[in-house]
Short mmCIF file of C-alpha atoms in Angstrom, two decimals:
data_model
loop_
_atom_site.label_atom_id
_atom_site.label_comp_id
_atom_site.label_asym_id
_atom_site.label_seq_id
_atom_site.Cartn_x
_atom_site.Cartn_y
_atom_site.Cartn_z
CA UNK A 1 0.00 0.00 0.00
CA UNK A 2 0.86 3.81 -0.70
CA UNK A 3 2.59 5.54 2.70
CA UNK A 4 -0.57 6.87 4.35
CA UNK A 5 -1.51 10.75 4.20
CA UNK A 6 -4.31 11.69 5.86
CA UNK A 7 -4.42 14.83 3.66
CA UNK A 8 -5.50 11.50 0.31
CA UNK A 9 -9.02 11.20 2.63
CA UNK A 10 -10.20 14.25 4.18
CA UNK A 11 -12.55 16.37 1.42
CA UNK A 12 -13.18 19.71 2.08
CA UNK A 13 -17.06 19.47 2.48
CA UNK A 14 -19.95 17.13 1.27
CA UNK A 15 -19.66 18.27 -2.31
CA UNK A 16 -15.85 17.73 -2.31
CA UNK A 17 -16.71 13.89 -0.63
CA UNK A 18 -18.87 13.39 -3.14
CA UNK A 19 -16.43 13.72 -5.91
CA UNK A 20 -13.46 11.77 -4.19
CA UNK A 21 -15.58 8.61 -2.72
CA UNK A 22 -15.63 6.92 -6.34
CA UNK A 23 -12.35 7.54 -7.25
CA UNK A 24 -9.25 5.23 -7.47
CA UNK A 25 -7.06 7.43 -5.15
CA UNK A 26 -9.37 7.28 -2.44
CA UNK A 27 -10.29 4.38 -2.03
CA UNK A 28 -6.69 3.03 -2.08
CA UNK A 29 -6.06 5.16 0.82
CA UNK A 30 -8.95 3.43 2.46
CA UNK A 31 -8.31 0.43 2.00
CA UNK A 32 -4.74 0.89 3.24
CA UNK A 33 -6.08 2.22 6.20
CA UNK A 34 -8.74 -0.80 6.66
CA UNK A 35 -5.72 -3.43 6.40
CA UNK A 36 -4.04 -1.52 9.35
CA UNK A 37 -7.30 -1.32 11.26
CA UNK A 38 -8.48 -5.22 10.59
CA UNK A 39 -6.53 -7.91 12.53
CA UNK A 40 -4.81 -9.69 9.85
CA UNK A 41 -1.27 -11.49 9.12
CA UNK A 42 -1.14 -9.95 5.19
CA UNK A 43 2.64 -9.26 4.44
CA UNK A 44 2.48 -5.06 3.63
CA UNK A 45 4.87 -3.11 2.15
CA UNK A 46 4.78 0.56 2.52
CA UNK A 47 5.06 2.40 -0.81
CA UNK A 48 6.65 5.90 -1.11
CA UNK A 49 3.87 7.95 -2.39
CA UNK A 50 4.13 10.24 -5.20
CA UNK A 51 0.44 10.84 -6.03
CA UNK A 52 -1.05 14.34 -6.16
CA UNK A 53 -3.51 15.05 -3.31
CA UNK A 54 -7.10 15.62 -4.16
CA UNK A 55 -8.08 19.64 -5.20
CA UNK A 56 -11.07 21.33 -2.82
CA UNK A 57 -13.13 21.03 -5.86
CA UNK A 58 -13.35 20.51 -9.45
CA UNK A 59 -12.39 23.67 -11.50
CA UNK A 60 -15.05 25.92 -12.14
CA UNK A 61 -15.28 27.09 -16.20
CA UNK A 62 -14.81 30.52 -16.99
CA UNK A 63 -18.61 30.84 -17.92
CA UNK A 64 -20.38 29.29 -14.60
CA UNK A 65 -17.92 31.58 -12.81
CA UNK A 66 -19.49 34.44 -14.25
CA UNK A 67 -22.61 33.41 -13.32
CA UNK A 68 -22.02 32.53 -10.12
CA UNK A 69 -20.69 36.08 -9.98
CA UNK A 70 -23.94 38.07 -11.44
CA UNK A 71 -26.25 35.78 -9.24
CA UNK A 72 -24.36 36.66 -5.98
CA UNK A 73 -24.16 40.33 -7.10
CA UNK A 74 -27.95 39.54 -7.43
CA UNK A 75 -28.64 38.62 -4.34
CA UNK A 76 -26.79 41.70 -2.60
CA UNK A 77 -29.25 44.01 -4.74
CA UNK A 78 -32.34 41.68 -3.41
CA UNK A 79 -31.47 41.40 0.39
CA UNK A 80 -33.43 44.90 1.35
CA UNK A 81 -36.07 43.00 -0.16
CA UNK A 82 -36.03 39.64 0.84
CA UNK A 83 -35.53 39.64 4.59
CA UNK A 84 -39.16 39.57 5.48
CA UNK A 85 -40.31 36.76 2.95
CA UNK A 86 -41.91 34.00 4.12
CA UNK A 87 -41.61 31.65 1.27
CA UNK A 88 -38.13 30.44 0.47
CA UNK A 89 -37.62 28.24 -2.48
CA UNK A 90 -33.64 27.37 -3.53
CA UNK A 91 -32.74 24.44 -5.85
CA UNK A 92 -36.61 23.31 -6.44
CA UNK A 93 -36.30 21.36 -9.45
CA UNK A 94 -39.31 22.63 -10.91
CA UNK A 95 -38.91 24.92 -13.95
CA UNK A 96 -38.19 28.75 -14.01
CA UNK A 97 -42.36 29.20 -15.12
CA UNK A 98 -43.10 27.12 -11.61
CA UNK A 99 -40.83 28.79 -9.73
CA UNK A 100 -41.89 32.35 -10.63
CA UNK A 101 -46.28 31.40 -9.81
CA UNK A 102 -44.90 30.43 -6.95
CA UNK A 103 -43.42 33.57 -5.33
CA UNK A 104 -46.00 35.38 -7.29
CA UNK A 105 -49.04 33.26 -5.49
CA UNK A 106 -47.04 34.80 -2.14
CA UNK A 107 -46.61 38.01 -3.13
CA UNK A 108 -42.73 37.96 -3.39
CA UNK A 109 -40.65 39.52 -5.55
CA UNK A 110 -39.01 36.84 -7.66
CA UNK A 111 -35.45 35.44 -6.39
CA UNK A 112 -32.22 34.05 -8.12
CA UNK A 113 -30.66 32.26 -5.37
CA UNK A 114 -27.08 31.00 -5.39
CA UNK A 115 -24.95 29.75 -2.28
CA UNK A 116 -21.36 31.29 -1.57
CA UNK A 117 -18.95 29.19 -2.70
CA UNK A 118 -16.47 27.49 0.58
CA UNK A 119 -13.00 28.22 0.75
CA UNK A 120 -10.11 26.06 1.14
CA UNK A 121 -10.07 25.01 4.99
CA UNK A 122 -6.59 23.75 6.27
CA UNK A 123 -6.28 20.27 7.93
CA UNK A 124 -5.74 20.07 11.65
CA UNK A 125 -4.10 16.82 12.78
CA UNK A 126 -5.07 17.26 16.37
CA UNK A 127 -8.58 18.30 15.76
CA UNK A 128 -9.33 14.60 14.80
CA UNK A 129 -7.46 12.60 17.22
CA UNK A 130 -10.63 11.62 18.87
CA UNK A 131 -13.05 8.86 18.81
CA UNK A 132 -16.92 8.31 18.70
CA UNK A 133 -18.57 6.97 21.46
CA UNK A 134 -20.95 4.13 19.98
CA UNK A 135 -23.02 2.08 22.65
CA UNK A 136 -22.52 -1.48 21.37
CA UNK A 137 -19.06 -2.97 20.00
CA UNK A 138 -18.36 -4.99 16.61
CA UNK A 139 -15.51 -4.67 14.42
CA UNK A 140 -17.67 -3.13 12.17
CA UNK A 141 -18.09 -0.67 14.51
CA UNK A 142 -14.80 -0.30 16.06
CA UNK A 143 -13.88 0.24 12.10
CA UNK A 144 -16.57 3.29 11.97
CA UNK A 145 -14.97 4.75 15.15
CA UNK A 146 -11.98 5.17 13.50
CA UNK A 147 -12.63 6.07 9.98
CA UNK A 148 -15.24 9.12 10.91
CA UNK A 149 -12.45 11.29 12.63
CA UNK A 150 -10.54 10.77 9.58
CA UNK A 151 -12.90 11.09 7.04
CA UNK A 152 -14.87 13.72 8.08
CA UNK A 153 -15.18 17.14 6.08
CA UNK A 154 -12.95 20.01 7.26
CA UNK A 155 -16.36 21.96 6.56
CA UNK A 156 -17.85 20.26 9.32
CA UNK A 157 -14.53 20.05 12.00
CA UNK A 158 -11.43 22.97 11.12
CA UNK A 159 -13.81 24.94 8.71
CA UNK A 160 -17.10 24.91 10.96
CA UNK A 161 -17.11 28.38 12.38
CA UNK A 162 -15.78 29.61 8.74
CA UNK A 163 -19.33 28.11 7.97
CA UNK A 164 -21.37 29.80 10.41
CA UNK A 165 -19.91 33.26 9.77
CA UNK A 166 -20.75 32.57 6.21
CA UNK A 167 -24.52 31.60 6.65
CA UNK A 168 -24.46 34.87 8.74
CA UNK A 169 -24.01 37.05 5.88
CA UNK A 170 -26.29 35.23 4.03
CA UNK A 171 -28.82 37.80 1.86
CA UNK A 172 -32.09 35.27 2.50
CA UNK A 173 -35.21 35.38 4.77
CA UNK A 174 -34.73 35.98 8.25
CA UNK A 175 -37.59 34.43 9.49
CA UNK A 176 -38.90 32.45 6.34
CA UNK A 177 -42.16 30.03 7.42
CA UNK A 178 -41.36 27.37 4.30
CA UNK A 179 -37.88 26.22 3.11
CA UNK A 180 -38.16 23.84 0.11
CA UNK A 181 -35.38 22.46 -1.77
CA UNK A 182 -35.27 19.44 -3.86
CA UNK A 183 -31.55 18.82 -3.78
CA UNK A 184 -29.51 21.43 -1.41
CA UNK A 185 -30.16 19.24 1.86
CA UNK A 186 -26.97 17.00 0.75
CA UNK A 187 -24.27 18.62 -1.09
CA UNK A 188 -24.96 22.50 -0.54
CA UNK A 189 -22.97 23.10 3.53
CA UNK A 190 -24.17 26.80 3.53
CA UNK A 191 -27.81 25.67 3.07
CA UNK A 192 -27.81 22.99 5.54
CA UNK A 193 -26.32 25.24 8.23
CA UNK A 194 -28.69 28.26 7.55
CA UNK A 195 -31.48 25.62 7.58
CA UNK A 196 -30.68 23.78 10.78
CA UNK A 197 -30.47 27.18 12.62
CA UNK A 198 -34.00 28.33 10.91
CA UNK A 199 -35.42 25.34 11.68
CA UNK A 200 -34.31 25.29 15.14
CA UNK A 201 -36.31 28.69 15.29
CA UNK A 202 -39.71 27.29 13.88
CA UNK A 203 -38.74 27.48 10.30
CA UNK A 204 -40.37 24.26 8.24
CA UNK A 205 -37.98 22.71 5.89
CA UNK A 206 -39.89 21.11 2.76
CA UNK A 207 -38.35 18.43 0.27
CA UNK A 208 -39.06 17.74 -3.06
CA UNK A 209 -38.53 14.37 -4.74
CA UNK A 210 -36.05 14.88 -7.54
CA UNK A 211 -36.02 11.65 -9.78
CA UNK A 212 -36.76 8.49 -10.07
CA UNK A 213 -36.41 5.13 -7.93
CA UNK A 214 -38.23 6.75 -4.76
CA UNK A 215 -41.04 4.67 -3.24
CA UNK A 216 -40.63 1.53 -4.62
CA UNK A 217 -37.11 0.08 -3.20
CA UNK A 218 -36.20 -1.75 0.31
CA UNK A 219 -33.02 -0.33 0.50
CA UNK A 220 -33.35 3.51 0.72
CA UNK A 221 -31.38 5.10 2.17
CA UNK A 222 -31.72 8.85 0.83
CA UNK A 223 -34.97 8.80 1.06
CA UNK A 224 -35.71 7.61 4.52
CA UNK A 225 -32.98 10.51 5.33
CA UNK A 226 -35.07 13.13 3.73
CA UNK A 227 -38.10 12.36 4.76
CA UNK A 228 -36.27 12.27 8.37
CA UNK A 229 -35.49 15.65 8.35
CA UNK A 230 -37.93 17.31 6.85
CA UNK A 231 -41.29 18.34 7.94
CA UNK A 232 -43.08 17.33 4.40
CA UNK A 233 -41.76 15.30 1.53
CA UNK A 234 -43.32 16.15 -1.38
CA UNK A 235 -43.77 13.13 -4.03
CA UNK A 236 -44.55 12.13 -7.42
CA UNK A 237 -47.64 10.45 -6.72
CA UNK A 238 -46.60 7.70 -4.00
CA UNK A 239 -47.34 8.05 -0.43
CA UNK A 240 -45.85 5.78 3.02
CA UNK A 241 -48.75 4.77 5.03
CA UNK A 242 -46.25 4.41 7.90
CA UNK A 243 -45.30 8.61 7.38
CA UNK A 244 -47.47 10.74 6.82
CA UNK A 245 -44.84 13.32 5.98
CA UNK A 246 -44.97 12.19 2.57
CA UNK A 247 -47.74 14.24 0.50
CA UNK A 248 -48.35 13.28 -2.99
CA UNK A 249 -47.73 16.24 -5.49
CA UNK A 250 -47.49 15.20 -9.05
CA UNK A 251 -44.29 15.39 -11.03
CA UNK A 252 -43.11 19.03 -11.40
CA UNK A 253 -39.81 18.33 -13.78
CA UNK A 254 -41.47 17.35 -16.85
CA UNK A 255 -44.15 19.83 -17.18
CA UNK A 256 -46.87 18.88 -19.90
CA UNK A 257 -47.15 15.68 -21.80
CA UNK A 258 -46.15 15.45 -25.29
CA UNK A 259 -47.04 13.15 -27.95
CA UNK A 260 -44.53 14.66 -30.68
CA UNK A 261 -42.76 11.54 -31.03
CA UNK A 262 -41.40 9.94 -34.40
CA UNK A 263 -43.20 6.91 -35.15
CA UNK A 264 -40.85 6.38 -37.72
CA UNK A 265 -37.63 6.98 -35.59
CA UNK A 266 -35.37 4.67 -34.24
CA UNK A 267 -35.52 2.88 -30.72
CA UNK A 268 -33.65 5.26 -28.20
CA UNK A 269 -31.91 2.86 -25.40
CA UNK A 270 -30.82 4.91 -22.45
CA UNK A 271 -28.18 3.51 -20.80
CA UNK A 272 -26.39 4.07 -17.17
CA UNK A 273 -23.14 3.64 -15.63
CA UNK A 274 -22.61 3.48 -11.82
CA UNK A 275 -19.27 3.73 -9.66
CA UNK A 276 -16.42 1.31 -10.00
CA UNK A 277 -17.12 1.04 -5.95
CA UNK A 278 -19.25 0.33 -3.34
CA UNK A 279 -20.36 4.19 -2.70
CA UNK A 280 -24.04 3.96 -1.17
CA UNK A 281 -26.40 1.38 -0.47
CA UNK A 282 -29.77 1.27 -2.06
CA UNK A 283 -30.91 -1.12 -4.61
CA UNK A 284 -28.84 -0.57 -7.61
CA UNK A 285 -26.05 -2.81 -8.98
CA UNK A 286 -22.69 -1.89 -6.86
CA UNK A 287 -19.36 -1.57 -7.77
CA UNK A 288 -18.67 -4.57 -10.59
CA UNK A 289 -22.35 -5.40 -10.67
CA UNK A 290 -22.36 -2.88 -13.01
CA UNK A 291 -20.96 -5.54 -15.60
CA UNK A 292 -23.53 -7.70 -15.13
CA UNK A 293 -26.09 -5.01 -16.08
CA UNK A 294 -23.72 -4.42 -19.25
CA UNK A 295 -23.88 -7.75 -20.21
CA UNK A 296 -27.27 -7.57 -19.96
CA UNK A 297 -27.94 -4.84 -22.38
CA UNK A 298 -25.79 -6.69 -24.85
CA UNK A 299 -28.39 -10.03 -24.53
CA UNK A 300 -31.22 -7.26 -25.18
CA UNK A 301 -29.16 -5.93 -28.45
CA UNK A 302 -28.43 -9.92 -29.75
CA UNK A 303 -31.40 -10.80 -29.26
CA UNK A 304 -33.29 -8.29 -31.74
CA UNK A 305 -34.17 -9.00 -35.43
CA UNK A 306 -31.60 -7.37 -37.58
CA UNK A 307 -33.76 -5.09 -38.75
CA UNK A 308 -34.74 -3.68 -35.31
CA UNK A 309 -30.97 -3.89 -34.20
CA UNK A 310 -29.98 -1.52 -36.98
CA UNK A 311 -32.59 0.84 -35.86
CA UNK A 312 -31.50 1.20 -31.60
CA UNK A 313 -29.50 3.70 -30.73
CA UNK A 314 -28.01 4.44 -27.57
CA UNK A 315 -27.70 6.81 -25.20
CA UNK A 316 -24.76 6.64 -22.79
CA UNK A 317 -24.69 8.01 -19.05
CA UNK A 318 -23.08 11.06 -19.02
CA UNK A 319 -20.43 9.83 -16.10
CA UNK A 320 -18.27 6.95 -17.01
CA UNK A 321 -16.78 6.42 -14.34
CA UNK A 322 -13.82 4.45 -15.70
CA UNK A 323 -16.01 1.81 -17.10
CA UNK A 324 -15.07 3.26 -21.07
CA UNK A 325 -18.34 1.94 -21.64
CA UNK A 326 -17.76 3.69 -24.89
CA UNK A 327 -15.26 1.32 -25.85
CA UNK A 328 -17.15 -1.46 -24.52
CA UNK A 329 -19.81 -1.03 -26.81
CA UNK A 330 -18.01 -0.59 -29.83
CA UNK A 331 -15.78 -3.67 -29.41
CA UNK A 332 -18.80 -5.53 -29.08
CA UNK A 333 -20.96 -3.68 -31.58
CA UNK A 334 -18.56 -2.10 -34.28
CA UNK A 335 -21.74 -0.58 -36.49
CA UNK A 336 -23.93 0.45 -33.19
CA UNK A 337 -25.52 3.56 -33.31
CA UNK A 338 -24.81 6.60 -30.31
CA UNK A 339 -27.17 9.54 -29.47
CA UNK A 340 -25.96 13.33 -29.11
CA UNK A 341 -25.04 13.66 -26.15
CA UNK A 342 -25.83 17.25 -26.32
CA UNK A 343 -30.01 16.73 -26.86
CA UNK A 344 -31.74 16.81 -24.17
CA UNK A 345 -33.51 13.60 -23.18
CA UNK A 346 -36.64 14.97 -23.87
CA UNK A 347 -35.66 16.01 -27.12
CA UNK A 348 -33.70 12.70 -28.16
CA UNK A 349 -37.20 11.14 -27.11
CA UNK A 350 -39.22 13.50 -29.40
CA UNK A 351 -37.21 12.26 -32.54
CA UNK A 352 -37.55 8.50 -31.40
CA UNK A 353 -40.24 5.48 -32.33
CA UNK A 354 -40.02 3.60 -28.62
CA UNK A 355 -38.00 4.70 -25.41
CA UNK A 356 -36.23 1.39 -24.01
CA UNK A 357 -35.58 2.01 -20.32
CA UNK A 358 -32.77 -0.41 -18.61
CA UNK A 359 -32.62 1.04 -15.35
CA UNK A 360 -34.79 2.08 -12.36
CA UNK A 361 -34.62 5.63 -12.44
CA UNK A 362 -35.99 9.07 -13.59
CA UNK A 363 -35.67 7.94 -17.41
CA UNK A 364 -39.10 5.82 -17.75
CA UNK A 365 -40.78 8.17 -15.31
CA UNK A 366 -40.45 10.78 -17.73
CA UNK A 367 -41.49 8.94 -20.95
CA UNK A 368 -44.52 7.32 -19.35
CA UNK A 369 -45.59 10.69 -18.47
CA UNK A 370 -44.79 11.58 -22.20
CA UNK A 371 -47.48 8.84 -22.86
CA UNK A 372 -44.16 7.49 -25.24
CA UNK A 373 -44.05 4.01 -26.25
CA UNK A 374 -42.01 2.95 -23.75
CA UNK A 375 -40.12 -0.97 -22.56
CA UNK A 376 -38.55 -1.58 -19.57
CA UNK A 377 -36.28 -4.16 -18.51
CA UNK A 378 -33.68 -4.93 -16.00
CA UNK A 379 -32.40 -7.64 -13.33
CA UNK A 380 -34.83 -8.13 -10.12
CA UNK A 381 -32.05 -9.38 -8.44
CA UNK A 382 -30.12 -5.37 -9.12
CA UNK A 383 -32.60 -3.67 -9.40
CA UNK A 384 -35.14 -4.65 -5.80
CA UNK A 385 -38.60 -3.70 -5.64
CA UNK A 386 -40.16 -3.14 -2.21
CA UNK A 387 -44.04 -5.03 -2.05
CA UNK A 388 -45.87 -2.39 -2.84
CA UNK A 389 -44.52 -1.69 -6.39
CA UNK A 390 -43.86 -5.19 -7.38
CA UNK A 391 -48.00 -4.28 -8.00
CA UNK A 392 -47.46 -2.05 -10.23
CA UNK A 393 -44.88 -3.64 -12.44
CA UNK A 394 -46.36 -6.33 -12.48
CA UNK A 395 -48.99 -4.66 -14.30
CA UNK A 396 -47.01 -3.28 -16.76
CA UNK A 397 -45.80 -5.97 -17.36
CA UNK A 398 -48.77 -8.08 -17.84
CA UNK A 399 -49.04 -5.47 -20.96
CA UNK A 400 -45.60 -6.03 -22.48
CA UNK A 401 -44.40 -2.61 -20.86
CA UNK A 402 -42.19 -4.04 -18.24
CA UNK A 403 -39.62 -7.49 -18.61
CA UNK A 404 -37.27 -9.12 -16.36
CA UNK A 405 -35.10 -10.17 -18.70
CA UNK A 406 -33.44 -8.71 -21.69
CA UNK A 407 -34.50 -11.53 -24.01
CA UNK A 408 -38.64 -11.16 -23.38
CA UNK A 409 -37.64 -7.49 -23.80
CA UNK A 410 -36.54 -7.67 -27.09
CA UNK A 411 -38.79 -10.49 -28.21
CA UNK A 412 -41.82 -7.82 -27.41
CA UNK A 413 -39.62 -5.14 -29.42
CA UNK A 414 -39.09 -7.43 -32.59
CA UNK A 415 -43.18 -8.47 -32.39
CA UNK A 416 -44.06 -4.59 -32.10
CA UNK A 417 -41.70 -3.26 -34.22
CA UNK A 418 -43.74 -2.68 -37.23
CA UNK A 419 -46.79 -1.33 -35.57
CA UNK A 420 -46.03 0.01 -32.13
CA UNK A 421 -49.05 2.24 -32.37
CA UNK A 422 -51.51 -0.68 -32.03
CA UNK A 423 -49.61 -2.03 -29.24
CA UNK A 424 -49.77 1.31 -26.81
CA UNK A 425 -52.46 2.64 -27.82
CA UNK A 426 -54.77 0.07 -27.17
CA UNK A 427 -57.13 0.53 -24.32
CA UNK A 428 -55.42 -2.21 -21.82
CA UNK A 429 -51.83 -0.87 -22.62
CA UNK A 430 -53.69 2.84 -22.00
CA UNK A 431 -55.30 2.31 -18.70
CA UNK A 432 -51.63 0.31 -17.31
CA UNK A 433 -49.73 3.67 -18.05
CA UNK A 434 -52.41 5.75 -16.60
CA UNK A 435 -52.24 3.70 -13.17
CA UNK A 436 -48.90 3.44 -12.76
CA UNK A 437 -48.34 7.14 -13.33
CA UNK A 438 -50.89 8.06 -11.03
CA UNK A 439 -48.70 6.60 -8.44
CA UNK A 440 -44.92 7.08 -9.32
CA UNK A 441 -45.56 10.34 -11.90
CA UNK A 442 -48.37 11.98 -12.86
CA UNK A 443 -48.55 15.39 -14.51
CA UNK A 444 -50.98 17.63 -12.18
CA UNK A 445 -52.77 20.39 -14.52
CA UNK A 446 -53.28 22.85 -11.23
CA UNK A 447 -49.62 21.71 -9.89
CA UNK A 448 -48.76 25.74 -8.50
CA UNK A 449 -51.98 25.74 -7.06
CA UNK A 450 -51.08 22.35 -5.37
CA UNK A 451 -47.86 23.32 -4.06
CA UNK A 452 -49.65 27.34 -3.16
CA UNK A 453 -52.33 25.03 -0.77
CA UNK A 454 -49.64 22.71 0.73
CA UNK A 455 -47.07 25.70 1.67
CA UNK A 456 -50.01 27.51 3.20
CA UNK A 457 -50.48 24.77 5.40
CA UNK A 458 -47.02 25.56 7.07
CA UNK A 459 -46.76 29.24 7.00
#
């Protein structure tokens, strides 16, 4: 193992952690430091270590720079009027139109929020020669004892009154009634500190489901930690009989249904990559899972006609994460077919026949709410379902919508291919769509007047 630096593990703050935890460097470091921690009789050699340590951040380009820059001058010129509102919304999701009804409906001047960017906090050895103090012992937990200090963020430890200071001179509500974010409450360390200390002070902190896989898995732990700490949790369409914190609210991201979509396009396969290593645990493939799920998506593509196989063409995740899944494809496939990475989804969909969804995720949310021709397949065993939505795939897939494996998927692709009108929009294939949606993402038509109601309720 490398000569260990405890400079290779600490991040600067929860975006910074985010970045690092699926990277090669860091996890070498950690599991350097495991061996030394786990009782063991492996021969180590220590390794002089010449590796760069990590940047605070990635490197801003010139152009978000100057937008962050006009958005904070922005919020100086708003703060004399701000500091009485009682609605804040930062990092909704919804769209720009959505966001301005909203302060409108509270009579608030509309708001272009942005949070100050950290600086570069210096490491302090001493400051994390300490231990927790966990009631029950395991080496799992002896492990966790010793990792935390280390791993910690220097936003939360040597940087933490930096922080405060910083959410001081903050130019947002003083005393707002309703926070709502969608995605601050993990990344953004300004926002979580100026919301803890509202909150402590009566504030209500709203959350917004932001994509797909919520309310249907075992293994969740994101959501369970956002409902947790919020006082509502706004979703798609599903609700937890065991919390009623969770209030249905329609899907805000899409906006209205379309139905613009080529008939005579080709089959737009949206693919996903995941990290090289065990980074979170929810029900997804982890770490070299991952080439299982490849492999899969290769059965789907062998197993089409080759008339339908000339027509797919693929969309790649936009993070590779080392898996050159790039290269993968074209060893495999020489001739295959890639989308622009620059279109939109919603616009690759638009020029598409049939949207073939391999993951559980926001992508099929969105195209069933399209009302797009849509097939779905991926590995039960990857991809869990908790017992209430095993329901509801199993009714699409008693209509051909939804497949467990990539050969029934494509089988139903080859049998449609010619006339995939007929197929969805018969009456049984109709009425499947329109239930499932109701539950995991339906399109409200009075959705500003939903959220207007459900923010009075907490002001």
């Amino acid at each position: 193992v490398y000569e260990f630096k405890l400079e290779k593990i600490v991040p600067n703050d929860m975006s910074h952690f985010t970045q690092i935890l699926v990277s090669d460097t860091w996890n070498e470091a950690i599991y350097a430091k495991l061996i030394e921690l786990i009782p063991n009789d492996f021969g180590v050699k220590i390794l002089s270590d010449k590796t760069k340590h990590f940047s605070s951040s990635r490197p801003l380009k010139f152009s978000h720079k100057i937008k962050l820059q006009l958005k904070s001058i922005f919020n100086i010129i708003q703060k004399p009027i701000t500091r009485n509102d009682k609605i804040f919304v930062y990092n909704s999701g919804f769209s720009k139109w959505i966001d301005l009804q909203i302060q409108l409906k509270f009579m608030q001047t509309p708001k272009i929020w942005v949070s100050p960017q950290l600086p570069k906090f210096e490491l302090n050895h001493k400051k994390r020669k300490w231990n927790l103090q966990l009631n029950r012992s395991s080496e799992f937990t002896n492990i966790i004892q010793s990792l935390i200090p280390l791993c910690i963020p220097k936003s939360y430890l040597e940087g933490f009154q930096s922080l405060i200071k910083i959410q001081n001179k903050l130019p947002w509500p003083n005393n707002p009634s309703v926070i709502f974010t969608s995605n601050a409450y993990f990344t953004d360390d300004v926002f979580k500190v100026w919301t803890a200390l509202k909150t402590n002070k009566n504030s209500n902190l709203l959350i917004g489901q932001h994509g797909g896989n919520f309310g249907m898995t075992p293994r969740a732990f994101l959501e369970k930690h956002q409902i947790n700490i919020s006082d509502a949790f706004l979703s798609w369409g599903w609700s937890n009989e065991k919390d009623e914190k969770v209030i249905p609210l329609g899907n805000l991201i899409n906006g209205k249904k379309f139905k613009n979509y080529n008939s005579l396009g080709p089959a737009l396969m949206v693919e996903y990559t995941l990290p090289r290593y065990s980074y979170q645990i929810y029900s997804v493939p982890i770490a070299s899972q991952w080439l299982d799920y490849f492999n899969q998506q290769c059965e789907f593509i062998n197993n089409l006609s080759s008339g339908v196989k000339d027509k797919v063409q693929l969309r790649l995740y936009k993070d590779d994460f080392g898996w050159d899944q790039y290269l993968r494809w074209r060893e495999i496939f020489p001739h295959i077919k890639f989308n622009n990475p620059a279109q939109s989804m919603k616009e690759a969909a638009s020029r598409s026949r049939i949207f073939i969804a391999t993951y559980n995720a926001t992508t099929y949310l969105e195209s069933l709410s399209w009302n797009m021709p849509t097939i779905i397949f991926w590995k039960s065993e990857h991809w869990e379902l908790n017992e209430d939505a095993k329901e509801y795939f199993e009714l699409l897939e008693s209509v051909g919508i939804f497949h467990k494996t990539p050969e029934s998927a494509a089988n139903k692709l080859n049998s449609i291919w010619d006339d995939i009108e007929s197929w969805w929009w018969s009456d049984k294939v109709q009425k499947a769509v329109i239930t499932f949606c109701s539950k995991y993402s339906y399109i409200s038509d009075d959705s500003t007047h939903k959220i207007e109601s459900i923010f009075k309720k907490y002001t």
